[in-house]
mmCIF file with all atom_site columns, C-alpha atoms in Angstrom:
data_model
loop_
_atom_site.group_PDB
_atom_site.id
_atom_site.type_symbol
_atom_site.label_atom_id
_atom_site.label_alt_id
_atom_site.label_comp_id
_atom_site.label_asym_id
_atom_site.label_entity_id
_atom_site.label_seq_id
_atom_site.pdbx_PDB_ins_code
_atom_site.Cartn_x
_atom_site.Cartn_y
_atom_site.Cartn_z
_atom_site.occupancy
_atom_site.B_iso_or_equiv
_atom_site.pdbx_formal_charge
_atom_site.auth_seq_id
_atom_site.auth_comp_id
_atom_site.auth_asym_id
_atom_site.auth_atom_id
_atom_site.pdbx_PDB_model_num
ATOM 1   C CA . MET Y 1 1   ? 0.321   -0.035 0.130   1.00 53.00 ? 764 MET Y CA 1
ATOM 2   C CA . ALA Y 1 2   ? 1.717   3.511  -0.881  1.00 58.00 ? 765 ALA Y CA 1
ATOM 3   C CA . THR Y 1 3   ? 1.809   6.195  1.635   1.00 63.00 ? 766 THR Y CA 1
ATOM 4   C CA . GLY Y 1 4   ? 2.283   9.174  -0.874  1.00 66.00 ? 767 GLY Y CA 1
ATOM 5   C CA . TYR Y 1 5   ? 1.888   12.915 0.480   1.00 61.00 ? 768 TYR Y CA 1
ATOM 6   C CA . SER Y 1 6   ? -1.267  14.393 -1.667  1.00 63.00 ? 769 SER Y CA 1
ATOM 7   C CA . ALA Y 1 7   ? -1.181  18.075 -0.989  1.00 57.00 ? 770 ALA Y CA 1
ATOM 8   C CA . PRO Y 1 8   ? -4.058  19.371 0.073   1.00 58.00 ? 771 PRO Y CA 1
ATOM 9   C CA . PRO Y 1 9   ? -7.117  20.896 -2.245  1.00 63.00 ? 772 PRO Y CA 1
ATOM 10  C CA . ARG Y 1 10  ? -6.949  24.061 -2.891  1.00 64.00 ? 773 ARG Y CA 1
ATOM 11  C CA . SER Y 1 11  ? -10.166 25.615 -1.587  1.00 77.00 ? 774 SER Y CA 1
ATOM 12  C CA . ARG Y 1 12  ? -12.616 27.767 -3.650  1.00 78.00 ? 775 ARG Y CA 1
ATOM 13  C CA . PRO Y 1 13  ? -13.073 31.233 -2.386  1.00 80.00 ? 776 PRO Y CA 1
ATOM 14  C CA . ILE Y 1 14  ? -17.058 32.616 -2.046  1.00 84.00 ? 777 ILE Y CA 1
ATOM 15  C CA . GLY Y 1 15  ? -16.292 36.010 -4.284  1.00 79.00 ? 778 GLY Y CA 1
ATOM 16  C CA . VAL Y 1 16  ? -14.869 33.807 -7.203  1.00 81.00 ? 779 VAL Y CA 1
ATOM 17  C CA . ALA Y 1 17  ? -17.805 31.488 -6.963  1.00 86.00 ? 780 ALA Y CA 1
ATOM 18  C CA . ILE Y 1 18  ? -20.176 33.410 -6.873  1.00 86.00 ? 781 ILE Y CA 1
ATOM 19  C CA . LEU Y 1 19  ? -18.491 35.651 -9.938  1.00 83.00 ? 782 LEU Y CA 1
ATOM 20  C CA . ALA Y 1 20  ? -18.139 31.453 -12.052 1.00 87.00 ? 783 ALA Y CA 1
ATOM 21  C CA . ILE Y 1 21  ? -21.701 30.991 -11.789 1.00 90.00 ? 784 ILE Y CA 1
ATOM 22  C CA . LEU Y 1 22  ? -23.283 34.423 -12.334 1.00 87.00 ? 785 LEU Y CA 1
ATOM 23  C CA . ILE Y 1 23  ? -20.128 34.141 -15.905 1.00 86.00 ? 786 ILE Y CA 1
ATOM 24  C CA . VAL Y 1 24  ? -21.687 30.570 -16.180 1.00 90.00 ? 787 VAL Y CA 1
ATOM 25  C CA . LEU Y 1 25  ? -25.686 31.720 -16.307 1.00 91.00 ? 788 LEU Y CA 1
ATOM 26  C CA . LEU Y 1 26  ? -24.629 34.619 -18.094 1.00 87.00 ? 789 LEU Y CA 1
ATOM 27  C CA . GLY Y 1 27  ? -23.255 31.726 -20.766 1.00 88.00 ? 790 GLY Y CA 1
ATOM 28  C CA . VAL Y 1 28  ? -27.243 30.440 -20.617 1.00 93.00 ? 791 VAL Y CA 1
ATOM 29  C CA . ILE Y 1 29  ? -28.933 32.689 -21.260 1.00 92.00 ? 792 ILE Y CA 1
ATOM 30  C CA . PHE Y 1 30  ? -26.691 33.707 -24.019 1.00 90.00 ? 793 PHE Y CA 1
ATOM 31  C CA . LEU Y 1 31  ? -27.166 30.205 -25.085 1.00 94.00 ? 794 LEU Y CA 1
ATOM 32  C CA . LEU Y 1 32  ? -31.018 30.537 -25.405 1.00 93.00 ? 795 LEU Y CA 1
ATOM 33  C CA . GLY Y 1 33  ? -30.653 33.910 -26.713 1.00 91.00 ? 796 GLY Y CA 1
ATOM 34  C CA . ALA Y 1 34  ? -28.657 32.407 -29.721 1.00 92.00 ? 797 ALA Y CA 1
ATOM 35  C CA . VAL Y 1 35  ? -30.903 29.623 -30.051 1.00 93.00 ? 798 VAL Y CA 1
ATOM 36  C CA . GLY Y 1 36  ? -34.013 31.776 -30.060 1.00 92.00 ? 799 GLY Y CA 1
ATOM 37  C CA . VAL Y 1 37  ? -32.864 34.208 -33.384 1.00 90.00 ? 800 VAL Y CA 1
ATOM 38  C CA . TYR Y 1 38  ? -31.600 29.932 -34.808 1.00 90.00 ? 801 TYR Y CA 1
ATOM 39  C CA . PHE Y 1 39  ? -35.592 29.502 -34.308 1.00 90.00 ? 802 PHE Y CA 1
ATOM 40  C CA . LEU Y 1 40  ? -36.886 32.869 -35.719 1.00 86.00 ? 803 LEU Y CA 1
ATOM 41  C CA . ALA Y 1 41  ? -34.614 32.778 -39.062 1.00 85.00 ? 804 ALA Y CA 1
ATOM 42  C CA . GLY Y 1 42  ? -35.521 29.468 -39.764 1.00 84.00 ? 805 GLY Y CA 1
ATOM 43  C CA . PHE Y 1 43  ? -39.586 30.563 -38.658 1.00 83.00 ? 806 PHE Y CA 1
ATOM 44  C CA . ALA Y 1 44  ? -38.167 33.296 -41.801 1.00 80.00 ? 807 ALA Y CA 1
ATOM 45  C CA . ALA Y 1 45  ? -37.196 31.904 -43.818 1.00 78.00 ? 808 ALA Y CA 1
ATOM 46  C CA . ILE Y 1 46  ? -39.837 29.539 -43.865 1.00 81.00 ? 809 ILE Y CA 1
ATOM 47  C CA . ARG Y 1 47  ? -42.824 32.574 -43.790 1.00 80.00 ? 810 ARG Y CA 1
ATOM 48  C CA . GLY Y 1 48  ? -40.870 33.517 -47.489 1.00 80.00 ? 811 GLY Y CA 1
ATOM 49  C CA . LEU Y 1 49  ? -39.925 36.580 -45.831 1.00 76.00 ? 812 LEU Y CA 1
ATOM 50  C CA . PRO Y 1 50  ? -36.461 38.180 -47.005 1.00 78.00 ? 813 PRO Y CA 1
ATOM 51  C CA . THR Y 1 51  ? -33.690 37.306 -47.408 1.00 72.00 ? 814 THR Y CA 1
ATOM 52  C CA . PHE Y 1 52  ? -32.342 39.762 -44.819 1.00 71.00 ? 815 PHE Y CA 1
ATOM 53  C CA . PHE Y 1 53  ? -33.986 38.399 -41.619 1.00 73.00 ? 816 PHE Y CA 1
ATOM 54  C CA . GLY Y 1 54  ? -32.452 35.189 -41.600 1.00 77.00 ? 817 GLY Y CA 1
ATOM 55  C CA . LEU Y 1 55  ? -29.384 36.426 -42.918 1.00 81.00 ? 818 LEU Y CA 1
ATOM 56  C CA . GLY Y 1 56  ? -29.181 38.709 -40.156 1.00 82.00 ? 819 GLY Y CA 1
ATOM 57  C CA . GLY Y 1 57  ? -30.769 36.194 -38.363 1.00 83.00 ? 820 GLY Y CA 1
ATOM 58  C CA . ALA Y 1 58  ? -28.316 33.608 -38.332 1.00 85.00 ? 821 ALA Y CA 1
ATOM 59  C CA . VAL Y 1 59  ? -25.182 36.438 -38.008 1.00 88.00 ? 822 VAL Y CA 1
ATOM 60  C CA . LEU Y 1 60  ? -26.296 37.410 -34.757 1.00 87.00 ? 823 LEU Y CA 1
ATOM 61  C CA . GLY Y 1 61  ? -27.431 33.450 -33.631 1.00 89.00 ? 824 GLY Y CA 1
ATOM 62  C CA . THR Y 1 62  ? -23.704 33.068 -34.148 1.00 91.00 ? 825 THR Y CA 1
ATOM 63  C CA . VAL Y 1 63  ? -22.223 35.673 -32.501 1.00 87.00 ? 826 VAL Y CA 1
ATOM 64  C CA . PHE Y 1 64  ? -25.041 35.132 -29.528 1.00 88.00 ? 827 PHE Y CA 1
ATOM 65  C CA . LEU Y 1 65  ? -23.337 31.560 -29.752 1.00 92.00 ? 828 LEU Y CA 1
ATOM 66  C CA . ILE Y 1 66  ? -19.532 32.202 -29.332 1.00 90.00 ? 829 ILE Y CA 1
ATOM 67  C CA . LEU Y 1 67  ? -20.199 34.557 -26.702 1.00 85.00 ? 830 LEU Y CA 1
ATOM 68  C CA . ALA Y 1 68  ? -22.342 31.875 -24.680 1.00 89.00 ? 831 ALA Y CA 1
ATOM 69  C CA . LEU Y 1 69  ? -18.986 29.765 -25.073 1.00 90.00 ? 832 LEU Y CA 1
ATOM 70  C CA . ILE Y 1 70  ? -16.603 31.885 -24.289 1.00 87.00 ? 833 ILE Y CA 1
ATOM 71  C CA . PHE Y 1 71  ? -18.971 32.744 -21.644 1.00 86.00 ? 834 PHE Y CA 1
ATOM 72  C CA . ILE Y 1 72  ? -19.275 29.203 -19.727 1.00 91.00 ? 835 ILE Y CA 1
ATOM 73  C CA . GLY Y 1 73  ? -14.844 28.449 -20.810 1.00 91.00 ? 836 GLY Y CA 1
ATOM 74  C CA . VAL Y 1 74  ? -14.230 31.140 -18.555 1.00 88.00 ? 837 VAL Y CA 1
ATOM 75  C CA . GLY Y 1 75  ? -17.331 30.873 -15.688 1.00 90.00 ? 838 GLY Y CA 1
ATOM 76  C CA . LEU Y 1 76  ? -15.667 27.319 -15.875 1.00 93.00 ? 839 LEU Y CA 1
ATOM 77  C CA . GLY Y 1 77  ? -11.876 28.222 -15.813 1.00 91.00 ? 840 GLY Y CA 1
ATOM 78  C CA . LEU Y 1 78  ? -12.667 30.640 -12.072 1.00 87.00 ? 841 LEU Y CA 1
ATOM 79  C CA . TRP Y 1 79  ? -14.438 27.366 -10.976 1.00 90.00 ? 842 TRP Y CA 1
ATOM 80  C CA . HIS Y 1 80  ? -11.544 25.501 -11.275 1.00 90.00 ? 843 HIS Y CA 1
ATOM 81  C CA . LEU Y 1 81  ? -8.866  28.460 -10.511 1.00 86.00 ? 844 LEU Y CA 1
ATOM 82  C CA . ARG Y 1 82  ? -7.083  29.183 -13.445 1.00 87.00 ? 845 ARG Y CA 1
ATOM 83  C CA . PRO Y 1 83  ? -5.673  32.409 -13.446 1.00 82.00 ? 846 PRO Y CA 1
ATOM 84  C CA . TRP Y 1 84  ? -5.966  32.465 -17.631 1.00 85.00 ? 847 TRP Y CA 1
ATOM 85  C CA . ALA Y 1 85  ? -10.089 33.164 -16.180 1.00 84.00 ? 848 ALA Y CA 1
ATOM 86  C CA . TRP Y 1 86  ? -9.142  35.684 -14.642 1.00 78.00 ? 849 TRP Y CA 1
ATOM 87  C CA . TRP Y 1 87  ? -6.967  37.874 -16.796 1.00 79.00 ? 850 TRP Y CA 1
ATOM 88  C CA . LEU Y 1 88  ? -10.543 37.448 -19.818 1.00 82.00 ? 851 LEU Y CA 1
ATOM 89  C CA . LEU Y 1 89  ? -13.054 38.346 -16.584 1.00 77.00 ? 852 LEU Y CA 1
ATOM 90  C CA . LEU Y 1 90  ? -10.415 41.194 -16.607 1.00 73.00 ? 853 LEU Y CA 1
ATOM 91  C CA . LEU Y 1 91  ? -9.574  42.193 -20.373 1.00 73.00 ? 854 LEU Y CA 1
ATOM 92  C CA . VAL Y 1 92  ? -13.904 42.127 -20.842 1.00 68.00 ? 855 VAL Y CA 1
ATOM 93  C CA . PRO Y 1 93  ? -15.396 45.702 -18.990 1.00 64.00 ? 856 PRO Y CA 1
ATOM 94  C CA . VAL Y 1 94  ? -11.436 47.294 -20.693 1.00 64.00 ? 857 VAL Y CA 1
ATOM 95  C CA . VAL Y 1 95  ? -12.553 46.421 -23.575 1.00 64.00 ? 858 VAL Y CA 1
ATOM 96  C CA . VAL Y 1 96  ? -16.160 47.537 -22.948 1.00 60.00 ? 859 VAL Y CA 1
ATOM 97  C CA . LEU Y 1 97  ? -15.007 51.072 -21.517 1.00 61.00 ? 860 LEU Y CA 1
ATOM 98  C CA . ALA Y 1 98  ? -12.856 51.305 -24.082 1.00 62.00 ? 861 ALA Y CA 1
ATOM 99  C CA . ALA Y 1 99  ? -15.594 50.549 -26.347 1.00 59.00 ? 862 ALA Y CA 1
ATOM 100 C CA . ARG Y 1 100 ? -18.201 53.147 -25.357 1.00 59.00 ? 863 ARG Y CA 1
ATOM 101 C CA . TRP Y 1 101 ? -16.821 55.861 -24.392 1.00 59.00 ? 864 TRP Y CA 1
ATOM 102 C CA . ARG Y 1 102 ? -15.421 58.476 -27.292 1.00 58.00 ? 865 ARG Y CA 1
ATOM 103 C CA . PRO Y 1 103 ? -15.169 61.752 -26.727 1.00 55.00 ? 866 PRO Y CA 1
ATOM 104 C CA . ARG Y 1 104 ? -18.640 62.403 -26.497 1.00 58.00 ? 867 ARG Y CA 1
ATOM 105 C CA . ARG Y 1 105 ? -21.337 64.040 -24.952 1.00 59.00 ? 868 ARG Y CA 1
ATOM 106 C CA . LEU Y 1 106 ? -21.858 62.836 -21.337 1.00 56.00 ? 869 LEU Y CA 1
ATOM 107 C CA . ARG Y 1 107 ? -24.399 61.426 -20.667 1.00 61.00 ? 870 ARG Y CA 1
ATOM 108 C CA . PRO Y 1 108 ? -26.762 60.262 -16.889 1.00 59.00 ? 871 PRO Y CA 1
ATOM 109 C CA . GLY Y 1 109 ? -26.164 56.196 -18.721 1.00 64.00 ? 872 GLY Y CA 1
ATOM 110 C CA . ARG Y 1 110 ? -23.227 56.665 -19.791 1.00 62.00 ? 873 ARG Y CA 1
ATOM 111 C CA . ILE Y 1 111 ? -21.350 57.320 -16.989 1.00 65.00 ? 874 ILE Y CA 1
ATOM 112 C CA . ALA Y 1 112 ? -23.540 54.797 -14.870 1.00 68.00 ? 875 ALA Y CA 1
ATOM 113 C CA . ILE Y 1 113 ? -22.057 51.838 -17.781 1.00 65.00 ? 876 ILE Y CA 1
ATOM 114 C CA . THR Y 1 114 ? -18.510 53.736 -16.305 1.00 67.00 ? 877 THR Y CA 1
ATOM 115 C CA . LEU Y 1 115 ? -18.876 53.320 -12.680 1.00 70.00 ? 878 LEU Y CA 1
ATOM 116 C CA . ARG Y 1 116 ? -19.984 49.034 -13.054 1.00 70.00 ? 879 ARG Y CA 1
ATOM 117 C CA . SER Y 1 117 ? -17.404 48.442 -15.082 1.00 68.00 ? 880 SER Y CA 1
ATOM 118 C CA . LEU Y 1 118 ? -15.041 50.326 -12.490 1.00 71.00 ? 881 LEU Y CA 1
ATOM 119 C CA . VAL Y 1 119 ? -16.790 48.362 -9.449  1.00 73.00 ? 882 VAL Y CA 1
ATOM 120 C CA . LEU Y 1 120 ? -16.463 44.855 -11.528 1.00 71.00 ? 883 LEU Y CA 1
ATOM 121 C CA . VAL Y 1 121 ? -12.705 45.769 -12.374 1.00 70.00 ? 884 VAL Y CA 1
ATOM 122 C CA . LEU Y 1 122 ? -12.493 46.272 -8.318  1.00 72.00 ? 885 LEU Y CA 1
ATOM 123 C CA . LEU Y 1 123 ? -14.284 42.829 -7.028  1.00 70.00 ? 886 LEU Y CA 1
ATOM 124 C CA . VAL Y 1 124 ? -12.281 40.830 -9.097  1.00 67.00 ? 887 VAL Y CA 1
ATOM 125 C CA . VAL Y 1 125 ? -9.000  42.341 -8.736  1.00 69.00 ? 888 VAL Y CA 1
ATOM 126 C CA . THR Y 1 126 ? -9.712  41.704 -5.159  1.00 71.00 ? 889 THR Y CA 1
ATOM 127 C CA . LEU Y 1 127 ? -11.716 38.653 -4.254  1.00 66.00 ? 890 LEU Y CA 1
ATOM 128 C CA . ALA Y 1 128 ? -10.297 36.688 -7.389  1.00 62.00 ? 891 ALA Y CA 1
ATOM 129 C CA . GLY Y 1 129 ? -6.980  38.486 -8.435  1.00 62.00 ? 892 GLY Y CA 1
ATOM 130 C CA . PRO Y 1 130 ? -4.627  37.487 -6.104  1.00 64.00 ? 893 PRO Y CA 1
ATOM 131 C CA . LEU Y 1 131 ? -6.590  33.492 -4.941  1.00 60.00 ? 894 LEU Y CA 1
ATOM 132 C CA . LEU Y 1 132 ? -5.408  32.808 -8.526  1.00 57.00 ? 895 LEU Y CA 1
ATOM 133 C CA . VAL Y 1 133 ? -2.700  34.287 -8.939  1.00 57.00 ? 896 VAL Y CA 1
ATOM 134 C CA . GLN Y 1 134 ? -1.071  32.155 -5.636  1.00 58.00 ? 897 GLN Y CA 1
ATOM 135 C CA . GLY Y 1 135 ? -3.162  28.817 -7.533  1.00 53.00 ? 898 GLY Y CA 1
ATOM 136 C CA . ALA Y 1 136 ? -0.862  28.923 -10.388 1.00 49.00 ? 899 ALA Y CA 1
ATOM 137 C CA . ASP Y 1 137 ? 2.864   28.678 -8.577  1.00 48.00 ? 900 ASP Y CA 1
#
């Protein structure tokens, strides 16, 4: 009987678990949206509507499907405490901020989106960042 030493399993912090679950749920919502858009695009094609509706629906459904797979993958990566998932999770709000921030007039909605994205980045950095980076060692 071999009695080798095995390292104790890493515990998953509650903040990381909550983020992982929420991101996987968001991926499932996008997946359902992709299925719904594909269904509507097929229905439009069957009913004889212009090709734009079927083709546009197929493209939009594919975009939703790709986003769903990315979200589910990042959520599962966070669940398993993978450092790459933390970096991807940080990248999404930064890209959203960069896409939304244009030198136009500031509106309350834009300020709210910016503040929410900054709070998300701060939460991820403070809750998940150190633990995931330690786990990579």
